[in-house]
CSV table of C-alpha atoms in Angstrom, one decimal:
chain,number,residue,atom,x,y,z
A,32,MET,CA,34.1,10.8,-2.5
A,33,SER,CA,33.0,13.9,-0.6
A,34,THR,CA,31.2,14.5,2.6
A,35,ALA,CA,32.6,13.9,6.1
A,36,ASP,CA,34.9,17.0,5.8
A,37,GLY,CA,31.9,19.2,4.7
A,38,LYS,CA,32.4,19.0,0.9
A,39,THR,CA,29.6,18.8,-1.6
A,40,VAL,CA,27.2,15.8,-1.6
A,41,ARG,CA,27.0,14.6,-5.2
A,42,VAL,CA,23.7,13.1,-6.3
A,43,ALA,CA,22.9,10.9,-9.4
A,44,LEU,CA,19.3,10.8,-10.5
A,45,LEU,CA,18.1,7.7,-12.3
A,46,GLY,CA,14.9,8.5,-14.1
A,47,CYS,CA,13.3,11.9,-14.8
A,48,GLY,CA,9.6,11.4,-15.4
A,49,THR,CA,6.9,13.1,-13.4
A,50,VAL,CA,8.6,12.7,-10.0
A,51,GLY,CA,12.2,12.9,-11.2
A,52,SER,CA,11.6,16.1,-13.0
A,53,GLU,CA,10.2,17.6,-9.8
A,54,VAL,CA,13.2,16.4,-7.8
A,55,ALA,CA,15.6,17.9,-10.3
A,56,ARG,CA,13.7,21.2,-10.3
A,57,LEU,CA,13.6,21.4,-6.5
A,58,LEU,CA,17.2,20.4,-6.1
A,59,THR,CA,18.1,23.5,-8.2
A,60,GLU,CA,15.5,26.0,-6.9
A,61,GLN,CA,16.0,25.1,-3.3
A,62,ALA,CA,19.7,24.5,-3.4
A,63,ASP,CA,20.6,27.0,-0.6
A,64,GLU,CA,17.9,25.7,1.8
A,65,LEU,CA,18.8,22.1,1.1
A,66,ALA,CA,22.5,22.8,1.8
A,67,ALA,CA,21.6,24.4,5.1
A,68,ARG,CA,19.5,21.4,6.2
A,69,ALA,CA,22.0,18.8,5.0
A,70,GLY,CA,25.1,20.7,6.3
A,71,ALA,CA,26.7,20.8,2.9
A,72,PRO,CA,25.8,21.7,-0.7
A,73,VAL,CA,23.7,19.0,-2.4
A,74,GLU,CA,24.7,18.9,-6.1
A,75,LEU,CA,22.9,17.2,-8.9
A,76,ALA,CA,25.8,15.5,-10.7
A,77,GLY,CA,24.0,13.6,-13.4
A,78,ILE,CA,20.6,12.4,-14.7
A,79,ALA,CA,20.1,9.1,-16.4
A,80,VAL,CA,17.3,9.0,-18.9
A,81,ARG,CA,16.5,6.7,-21.8
A,82,ARG,CA,16.5,9.4,-24.4
A,83,PRO,CA,18.3,12.6,-23.5
A,84,ASP,CA,17.0,14.4,-26.6
A,85,LYS,CA,13.5,14.2,-25.2
A,86,HIS,CA,14.4,16.4,-22.2
A,87,PRO,CA,15.3,19.8,-23.6
A,88,GLU,CA,14.2,21.4,-20.3
A,89,LEU,CA,17.0,19.8,-18.4
A,90,PRO,CA,20.7,20.9,-18.2
A,91,GLN,CA,22.1,18.9,-21.2
A,92,HIS,CA,25.5,18.5,-19.7
A,93,LEU,CA,24.0,16.4,-16.9
A,94,LEU,CA,22.1,14.0,-19.1
A,95,THR,CA,23.2,10.5,-20.0
A,96,ASN,CA,21.6,7.3,-21.2
A,97,ASP,CA,24.2,5.2,-19.3
A,98,ALA,CA,22.6,4.6,-16.0
A,99,ALA,CA,25.2,1.9,-15.0
A,100,GLY,CA,28.0,4.3,-15.8
A,101,LEU,CA,26.4,7.0,-13.7
A,102,VAL,CA,26.1,4.7,-10.7
A,103,GLU,CA,29.8,3.8,-11.0
A,104,SER,CA,30.8,7.5,-11.2
A,105,ASP,CA,32.1,9.7,-8.4
A,106,VAL,CA,28.7,10.3,-6.7
A,107,ASP,CA,27.6,9.9,-3.1
A,108,VAL,CA,23.9,9.3,-3.4
A,109,ILE,CA,21.8,7.5,-6.0
A,110,VAL,CA,18.1,8.6,-6.3
A,111,GLU,CA,16.2,6.0,-8.2
A,112,LEU,CA,12.9,6.8,-9.8
A,113,ILE,CA,12.8,4.5,-12.7
A,114,GLY,CA,10.8,1.7,-11.2
A,115,GLY,CA,10.6,-2.0,-12.0
A,116,ILE,CA,12.9,-4.8,-10.9
A,117,GLU,CA,15.7,-5.3,-13.4
A,118,PRO,CA,18.1,-3.8,-14.3
A,119,VAL,CA,17.4,-1.4,-11.4
A,120,ARG,CA,18.1,-4.0,-8.7
A,121,GLY,CA,21.6,-4.6,-10.1
A,122,TRP,CA,22.4,-0.9,-10.2
A,123,LEU,CA,21.3,-0.3,-6.7
A,124,LEU,CA,23.2,-3.3,-5.3
A,125,THR,CA,26.3,-2.0,-7.0
A,126,ALA,CA,25.8,1.4,-5.5
A,127,LEU,CA,25.2,0.1,-2.0
A,128,ARG,CA,28.2,-2.3,-2.1
A,129,LYS,CA,30.4,0.7,-3.1
A,130,GLY,CA,29.1,2.6,0.0
A,131,LYS,CA,26.9,5.0,-1.9
A,132,SER,CA,23.6,5.8,-0.2
A,133,VAL,CA,20.3,5.0,-2.0
A,134,VAL,CA,17.0,6.8,-2.0
A,135,THR,CA,14.3,5.1,-4.0
A,136,ALA,CA,10.5,5.1,-4.5
A,137,ASN,CA,10.5,1.7,-6.1
A,138,LYS,CA,7.8,-0.2,-4.2
A,139,ALA,CA,7.9,-3.3,-6.6
A,140,LEU,CA,11.6,-3.7,-6.0
A,141,LEU,CA,11.4,-3.1,-2.2
A,142,SER,CA,8.5,-5.5,-1.8
A,143,GLU,CA,10.6,-8.4,-3.2
A,144,HIS,CA,14.2,-7.5,-2.5
A,145,THR,CA,14.4,-5.3,0.7
A,146,ALA,CA,16.4,-8.0,2.5
A,147,GLU,CA,19.0,-8.2,-0.3
A,148,LEU,CA,19.3,-4.4,-0.6
A,149,SER,CA,19.4,-4.0,3.2
A,150,GLU,CA,22.2,-6.6,3.6
A,151,ALA,CA,24.2,-4.8,0.9
A,152,ALA,CA,23.7,-1.5,2.7
A,153,ASP,CA,24.7,-2.9,6.1
A,154,SER,CA,27.8,-4.5,4.8
A,155,ALA,CA,29.1,-1.3,3.3
A,156,GLY,CA,27.8,1.1,5.9
A,157,ALA,CA,25.5,2.8,3.4
A,158,ASP,CA,21.9,4.2,3.8
A,159,LEU,CA,18.8,2.8,2.1
A,160,TYR,CA,15.8,5.2,2.4
A,161,PHE,CA,12.4,4.7,0.7
A,162,GLU,CA,9.8,7.0,2.2
A,163,ALA,CA,8.2,7.8,-1.1
A,164,ALA,CA,7.6,4.1,-1.9
A,165,VAL,CA,4.2,3.7,-0.1
A,166,ALA,CA,2.2,6.9,0.3
A,167,GLY,CA,3.7,9.7,-1.7
A,168,ALA,CA,4.1,12.8,0.4
A,169,ILE,CA,2.7,11.3,3.6
A,170,PRO,CA,5.4,10.8,6.3
A,171,LEU,CA,4.6,7.2,7.2
A,172,LEU,CA,7.6,4.9,6.9
A,173,ARG,CA,9.9,7.0,9.1
A,174,PRO,CA,7.4,7.1,11.9
A,175,LEU,CA,7.0,3.3,11.7
A,176,ARG,CA,10.8,2.8,11.6
A,177,GLU,CA,11.8,5.4,14.1
A,178,SER,CA,9.0,7.2,16.0
A,179,LEU,CA,7.2,4.0,16.9
A,180,ALA,CA,10.3,1.9,17.3
A,181,GLY,CA,9.8,1.6,21.0
A,182,ASP,CA,6.1,0.6,20.7
A,183,ARG,CA,4.3,-2.6,19.8
A,184,ILE,CA,2.3,-2.0,16.6
A,185,THR,CA,-0.7,-4.3,16.3
A,186,LYS,CA,-2.4,-3.2,13.1
A,187,VAL,CA,-1.7,-1.0,10.0
A,188,MET,CA,-4.7,-0.5,7.8
A,189,GLY,CA,-5.0,2.0,5.0
A,190,ILE,CA,-5.9,3.4,1.6
A,191,VAL,CA,-2.6,3.3,-0.3
A,192,ASN,CA,-3.7,3.5,-3.9
A,193,GLY,CA,-5.3,6.7,-5.2
A,194,THR,CA,-6.7,5.3,-8.4
A,195,THR,CA,-8.9,2.7,-6.7
A,196,ASN,CA,-9.9,5.2,-4.0
A,197,PHE,CA,-11.0,7.6,-6.6
A,198,ILE,CA,-13.1,5.0,-8.4
A,199,LEU,CA,-14.8,3.6,-5.2
A,200,SER,CA,-15.4,7.2,-3.9
A,201,ALA,CA,-17.0,8.1,-7.2
A,202,MET,CA,-19.1,5.0,-7.3
A,203,ASP,CA,-20.3,5.8,-3.7
A,204,SER,CA,-21.2,9.4,-4.5
A,205,THR,CA,-22.8,8.8,-8.0
A,206,GLY,CA,-24.2,5.3,-7.8
A,207,ALA,CA,-22.5,4.5,-11.1
A,208,GLY,CA,-21.0,1.1,-11.9
A,209,TYR,CA,-17.3,0.1,-11.9
A,210,ALA,CA,-16.7,0.1,-15.7
A,211,GLU,CA,-18.1,3.6,-16.3
A,212,THR,CA,-16.3,5.0,-13.3
A,213,LEU,CA,-13.0,3.5,-14.4
A,214,ASP,CA,-13.5,5.2,-17.8
A,215,GLU,CA,-14.1,8.5,-16.0
A,216,ALA,CA,-10.9,8.0,-13.9
A,217,SER,CA,-8.9,7.4,-17.1
A,218,ARG,CA,-10.4,10.5,-18.7
A,219,LEU,CA,-9.4,12.7,-15.7
A,220,GLY,CA,-5.9,11.2,-15.6
A,221,TYR,CA,-6.4,9.3,-12.3
A,222,ALA,CA,-6.0,5.9,-14.0
A,223,GLU,CA,-3.1,4.7,-16.2
A,224,ALA,CA,-3.7,3.6,-19.8
A,225,ASP,CA,-3.2,0.0,-18.4
A,226,PRO,CA,-4.8,0.2,-14.9
A,227,THR,CA,-4.1,-3.4,-14.0
A,228,ALA,CA,-1.5,-2.8,-11.3
A,229,ASP,CA,-3.9,-0.5,-9.5
A,230,VAL,CA,-7.4,-2.0,-10.0
A,231,ASP,CA,-6.2,-5.6,-9.5
A,232,GLY,CA,-4.4,-4.7,-6.2
A,233,TYR,CA,-0.8,-5.3,-7.2
A,234,ASP,CA,0.3,-1.8,-6.3
A,235,ALA,CA,-1.4,-1.9,-2.9
A,236,ALA,CA,0.0,-5.4,-2.3
A,237,SER,CA,3.6,-4.2,-2.8
A,238,LYS,CA,3.0,-1.4,-0.4
A,239,ALA,CA,1.3,-3.7,2.2
A,240,ALA,CA,4.4,-5.9,2.1
A,241,ILE,CA,6.6,-2.9,2.9
A,242,LEU,CA,4.3,-1.8,5.7
A,243,ALA,CA,4.0,-5.2,7.3
A,244,SER,CA,7.8,-5.7,7.2
A,245,LEU,CA,8.4,-2.4,9.0
A,246,ALA,CA,5.5,-2.6,11.5
A,247,PHE,CA,6.1,-6.1,12.7
A,248,HIS,CA,9.9,-6.4,12.3
A,249,SER,CA,9.6,-9.4,9.9
A,250,ARG,CA,10.4,-10.0,6.3
A,251,VAL,CA,7.2,-9.9,4.2
A,252,THR,CA,7.2,-9.9,0.4
A,253,ALA,CA,4.5,-9.1,-2.1
A,254,LEU,CA,4.0,-12.8,-2.7
A,255,ASP,CA,3.0,-13.2,0.9
A,256,VAL,CA,0.2,-10.7,0.6
A,257,HIS,CA,-3.3,-12.0,-0.2
A,258,ARG,CA,-4.6,-9.8,-3.0
A,259,GLU,CA,-8.0,-9.0,-4.5
A,260,GLY,CA,-8.8,-6.0,-6.7
A,261,ILE,CA,-11.9,-3.9,-7.2
A,262,SER,CA,-13.2,-5.0,-10.6
A,263,GLY,CA,-15.8,-7.2,-9.0
A,264,VAL,CA,-17.3,-4.4,-6.9
A,265,THR,CA,-20.7,-3.5,-8.2
A,266,ALA,CA,-23.2,-0.6,-7.7
A,267,PRO,CA,-25.4,-3.0,-5.7
A,268,ASP,CA,-22.4,-3.7,-3.4
A,269,ILE,CA,-22.0,0.0,-2.8
A,270,ALA,CA,-25.8,0.4,-2.2
A,271,ALA,CA,-25.8,-2.5,0.3
A,272,ALA,CA,-22.9,-0.9,2.2
A,273,LYS,CA,-24.8,2.4,2.3
A,274,ALA,CA,-27.9,0.6,3.7
A,275,LEU,CA,-25.6,-0.7,6.6
A,276,GLY,CA,-24.1,2.8,7.2
A,277,ARG,CA,-20.9,1.7,5.6
A,278,THR,CA,-18.8,2.5,2.5
A,279,VAL,CA,-16.5,0.4,0.4
A,280,LYS,CA,-12.7,0.9,0.3
A,281,LEU,CA,-9.8,-1.1,-1.1
A,282,LEU,CA,-7.6,-1.5,2.0
A,283,ALA,CA,-4.2,-2.8,2.7
A,284,ILE,CA,-4.5,-4.5,6.1
A,285,CYS,CA,-1.5,-5.7,8.0
A,286,GLU,CA,-2.0,-7.1,11.5
A,287,ARG,CA,-0.4,-9.0,14.3
A,288,VAL,CA,-2.5,-12.1,14.9
A,289,THR,CA,-2.2,-14.1,18.2
A,290,ALA,CA,-3.3,-17.7,18.1
A,291,ASP,CA,-5.0,-19.5,21.1
A,292,ASP,CA,-1.6,-20.9,22.1
A,293,GLY,CA,-0.1,-17.5,22.3
A,294,THR,CA,2.1,-17.8,19.1
A,295,GLU,CA,2.1,-14.7,16.9
A,296,SER,CA,2.0,-14.3,13.1
A,297,VAL,CA,1.5,-11.6,10.5
A,298,SER,CA,-1.5,-11.2,8.3
A,299,ALA,CA,-1.1,-9.1,5.2
A,300,ARG,CA,-3.9,-8.7,2.7
A,301,VAL,CA,-5.4,-6.3,0.2
A,302,HIS,CA,-9.1,-6.5,-0.8
A,303,PRO,CA,-12.3,-4.4,-0.9
A,304,VAL,CA,-13.8,-3.9,2.5
A,305,MET,CA,-17.0,-2.4,3.9
A,306,ILE,CA,-16.1,0.0,6.8
A,307,PRO,CA,-18.5,2.1,8.9
A,308,ARG,CA,-19.0,5.7,7.7
A,309,GLY,CA,-17.8,6.9,11.1
A,310,HIS,CA,-14.4,5.3,10.7
A,311,PRO,CA,-11.5,7.7,10.0
A,312,LEU,CA,-10.7,6.1,6.7
A,313,ALA,CA,-14.3,6.3,5.4
A,314,GLY,CA,-14.1,10.0,4.7
A,315,VAL,CA,-10.9,9.8,2.7
A,316,GLY,CA,-12.1,10.6,-0.8
A,317,GLY,CA,-10.8,11.1,-4.3
A,318,ALA,CA,-7.2,10.1,-5.0
A,319,PHE,CA,-6.0,10.8,-1.4
A,320,ASN,CA,-4.3,8.2,0.8
A,321,ALA,CA,-4.6,7.5,4.5
A,322,VAL,CA,-3.2,4.9,6.8
A,323,PHE,CA,-4.5,4.0,10.2
A,324,VAL,CA,-2.1,2.6,12.8
A,325,GLU,CA,-2.9,0.9,16.1
A,326,ALA,CA,-0.2,0.5,18.7
A,327,ASP,CA,-0.2,-0.6,22.4
A,328,ALA,CA,1.2,2.6,23.9
A,329,ALA,CA,0.5,5.2,21.2
A,330,GLY,CA,-3.1,4.1,20.6
A,331,GLU,CA,-4.7,5.0,17.3
A,332,LEU,CA,-2.9,7.2,14.8
A,333,MET,CA,-3.8,8.3,11.3
A,334,PHE,CA,-1.6,9.6,8.5
A,335,TYR,CA,-3.4,11.4,5.6
A,336,GLY,CA,-2.3,13.3,2.5
A,337,GLN,CA,-1.6,13.1,-1.2
A,338,GLY,CA,-0.4,9.7,-2.0
A,339,ALA,CA,0.9,10.3,-5.6
A,340,GLY,CA,1.8,13.0,-8.0
A,341,GLY,CA,5.1,14.6,-9.0
A,342,ALA,CA,5.5,17.3,-6.4
A,343,PRO,CA,4.1,15.4,-3.4
A,344,THR,CA,6.2,12.4,-4.1
A,345,ALA,CA,9.3,14.5,-4.8
A,346,SER,CA,8.7,16.0,-1.3
A,347,ALA,CA,9.2,12.6,0.3
A,348,VAL,CA,12.2,11.9,-1.9
A,349,LEU,CA,13.9,15.1,-1.0
A,350,GLY,CA,13.2,14.5,2.7
A,351,ASP,CA,15.1,11.2,2.4
A,352,LEU,CA,17.9,12.9,0.4
A,353,VAL,CA,18.4,15.5,3.1
A,354,ALA,CA,18.6,12.7,5.7
A,355,VAL,CA,21.2,10.6,3.9
A,356,ALA,CA,23.2,13.7,2.9
A,357,ARG,CA,23.3,14.8,6.6
A,358,ASN,CA,24.4,11.3,7.6
A,359,ARG,CA,27.2,11.4,5.1
A,360,VAL,CA,28.3,14.9,6.2
A,361,LEU,CA,28.2,14.0,9.9
A,362,GLY,CA,29.4,10.5,9.5
A,363,GLY,CA,26.2,8.9,10.9
A,364,ARG,CA,23.9,6.2,9.6
A,365,GLY,CA,20.2,5.9,9.2
A,366,PRO,CA,18.0,3.1,10.6
A,367,ARG,CA,18.9,-0.4,9.6
A,368,GLU,CA,16.5,-3.1,8.5
A,369,SER,CA,14.7,-4.5,11.6
A,370,ALA,CA,13.6,-8.1,11.0
A,371,HIS,CA,14.4,-9.6,14.4
A,372,ALA,CA,10.9,-10.7,15.2
A,373,ALA,CA,10.8,-13.0,12.1
A,374,LEU,CA,7.1,-13.7,12.5
A,375,PRO,CA,5.6,-16.1,10.0
A,376,VAL,CA,3.0,-14.9,7.6
A,377,ARG,CA,-0.4,-16.3,8.4
A,378,PRO,CA,-2.3,-17.9,5.4
A,379,MET,CA,-5.4,-16.0,4.4
A,380,GLY,CA,-7.6,-19.0,5.1
A,381,GLN,CA,-6.5,-18.9,8.8
A,382,THR,CA,-6.9,-15.1,9.1
A,383,PRO,CA,-9.9,-14.0,11.2
A,384,THR,CA,-12.3,-11.9,9.1
A,385,ARG,CA,-15.9,-10.9,8.9
A,386,TYR,CA,-18.2,-11.2,5.9
A,387,HIS,CA,-21.2,-9.3,4.5
A,388,VAL,CA,-23.3,-11.8,2.5
A,389,SER,CA,-26.2,-10.7,0.4
A,390,LEU,CA,-28.6,-13.5,-0.7
A,391,ASP,CA,-31.6,-13.8,-3.0
A,392,VAL,CA,-33.8,-16.5,-1.4
A,393,ALA,CA,-37.2,-18.0,-1.8
A,394,ASP,CA,-39.9,-16.2,0.1
A,395,LYS,CA,-41.2,-19.0,2.3
A,396,PRO,CA,-41.1,-19.9,6.0
A,397,GLY,CA,-38.0,-21.4,7.5
A,398,VAL,CA,-35.5,-20.1,5.0
A,399,LEU,CA,-33.6,-17.9,7.5
A,400,ALA,CA,-33.4,-20.9,9.9
A,401,GLN,CA,-32.0,-23.1,7.2
A,402,VAL,CA,-29.4,-20.5,6.1
A,403,ALA,CA,-28.4,-19.9,9.8
A,404,GLN,CA,-27.9,-23.6,10.3
A,405,VAL,CA,-25.3,-23.7,7.5
A,406,PHE,CA,-23.4,-20.9,9.2
A,407,ALA,CA,-23.6,-22.8,12.5
A,408,ASP,CA,-22.4,-26.0,10.8
A,409,HIS,CA,-19.3,-24.2,9.7
A,410,GLY,CA,-18.6,-22.6,13.1
A,411,VAL,CA,-19.5,-19.1,11.9
A,412,SER,CA,-21.5,-16.9,14.2
A,413,ILE,CA,-24.0,-14.4,12.8
A,414,ALA,CA,-23.8,-10.8,14.1
A,415,ALA,CA,-26.7,-9.2,12.2
A,416,VAL,CA,-29.5,-10.1,9.7
A,417,ARG,CA,-31.6,-7.9,7.5
A,418,GLN,CA,-34.5,-9.3,5.5
A,419,ARG,CA,-36.8,-7.7,2.9
A,420,ASP,CA,-39.6,-9.5,1.1
A,421,ARG,CA,-40.4,-9.1,-2.6
A,422,LEU,CA,-42.7,-10.9,-5.0
A,423,ALA,CA,-41.9,-14.6,-4.7
A,424,THR,CA,-38.4,-13.9,-3.4
A,425,ALA,CA,-36.7,-12.2,-0.5
A,426,SER,CA,-33.5,-10.4,0.1
A,427,LEU,CA,-31.4,-11.7,3.0
A,428,VAL,CA,-28.3,-9.8,4.2
A,429,ILE,CA,-26.1,-11.4,6.8
A,430,VAL,CA,-23.1,-9.9,8.6
A,431,THR,CA,-20.9,-12.4,10.5
A,432,HIS,CA,-18.7,-12.2,13.6
A,433,LEU,CA,-15.0,-12.9,13.2
A,434,ALA,CA,-14.2,-16.4,11.9
A,435,PRO,CA,-11.3,-17.9,9.9
A,436,ASP,CA,-11.6,-16.8,6.3
A,437,ALA,CA,-11.6,-20.3,5.0
A,438,ALA,CA,-14.6,-21.2,7.2
A,439,LEU,CA,-16.5,-18.1,5.9
A,440,GLU,CA,-15.6,-19.0,2.3
A,441,ALA,CA,-16.8,-22.6,2.8
A,442,THR,CA,-20.0,-21.3,4.3
A,443,VAL,CA,-20.8,-19.1,1.3
A,444,ALA,CA,-20.0,-22.0,-1.0
A,445,ALA,CA,-22.4,-24.3,0.9
A,446,ILE,CA,-25.2,-21.7,0.9
A,447,GLY,CA,-24.9,-21.2,-2.8
A,448,LYS,CA,-25.9,-24.8,-3.3
A,449,MET,CA,-29.0,-24.6,-1.2
A,450,ASP,CA,-32.4,-25.1,-3.0
A,451,VAL,CA,-33.9,-22.1,-1.1
A,452,VAL,CA,-31.1,-19.8,-2.2
A,453,ARG,CA,-31.6,-18.4,-5.7
A,454,GLU,CA,-28.4,-16.4,-5.9
A,455,VAL,CA,-25.5,-15.3,-3.7
A,456,VAL,CA,-25.7,-11.7,-4.8
A,457,SER,CA,-22.5,-10.4,-3.2
A,458,VAL,CA,-19.9,-11.3,-0.7
A,459,MET,CA,-17.6,-8.7,0.9
A,460,ARG,CA,-15.4,-8.5,4.0
A,461,VAL,CA,-16.2,-5.9,6.7
A,462,GLU,CA,-13.9,-4.1,9.1
A,463,GLY,CA,-14.8,-2.0,12.1
A,464,GLU,CA,-17.5,-2.2,14.7
A,465,ASP,CA,-21.1,-1.5,13.8
A,466,GLY,CA,-22.4,1.7,15.4
């Protein structure tokens, strides 16, 4: 192989879809600049695609449908943009074990197999970079891994899925319901033909696992992340949030939780949240992403930008590629996996949260007192109450203080069985202080 003596860094590209085609284009068009930054020419040595005949725009001599063979060939870096778990996992393990560096945007793979991939990289002295796996063009993972390595991060909370943010932003601005807004997102190209991974929170959960692992130096997988999607969010939910000076976002929330006895754990969850309109994340609209980080010394930080798309994601991929190429040229290594803290993942039921509960109740004296007693019986403190009378019924909105999520869930279940409660109209968690 090439490199330490200043020779060309040879790159194999696995996958050439929306992002891969941009990577291939930029590798060619910016070859001189990339060489200057890396310290040696960075050459695209091969491109693995399923059907080479479907890519007439690419140099035909570089195309192959034999991804495994390309991984085994005389290349220095594998850039993987295919996605999915298998057979990609096997290809990348093979590359790393042979000492080849890997750059990937594969959030699903990383959220389940980072430990295995990192161990293979460490054993062979190879690099594993994955900036593009969470927030597209936004420089986020490198600051967590490197810039904040000397700080103690307490919370990472953000919008990491553009499709769901577009839908919720549109619902907020137009008052439309979920189904019609999803149709509009599909028409405009913001939602996939099968939007399940986005709207049911799977995509965000994979990203939350990666963020939690990096922020808290512990191994967190997608299966550890509590996940709820946005299909249950209604126009009345959005209107209720507006009435409280809030908006609804699907957030990935990863935080360090300290128990009464001083022991620490990690909470990682994805679900719709009401946040104050003055919060930095509230103004993030459309398909943009933003992540809010809280750390002991650095305080509050926010990272914002385009979280998807061919060119933005290719930007992050090329940033990683330059880094690993430079490491190979100079004989250095990038950051290793940091899982020394090994904090346990806290179950969702034990995680402190706050609820917004909207009730349709009978319009008669004593109802509020009865409802409040149920909250008290479950050890849940009420922060705010709003009541509005209508003909024969009343609307009661309650916002709680922090309490274990299981206690809040049990409270809502008990309230739903009360004779004076006609309907539990909506339940949603809230974040941020009321202004």
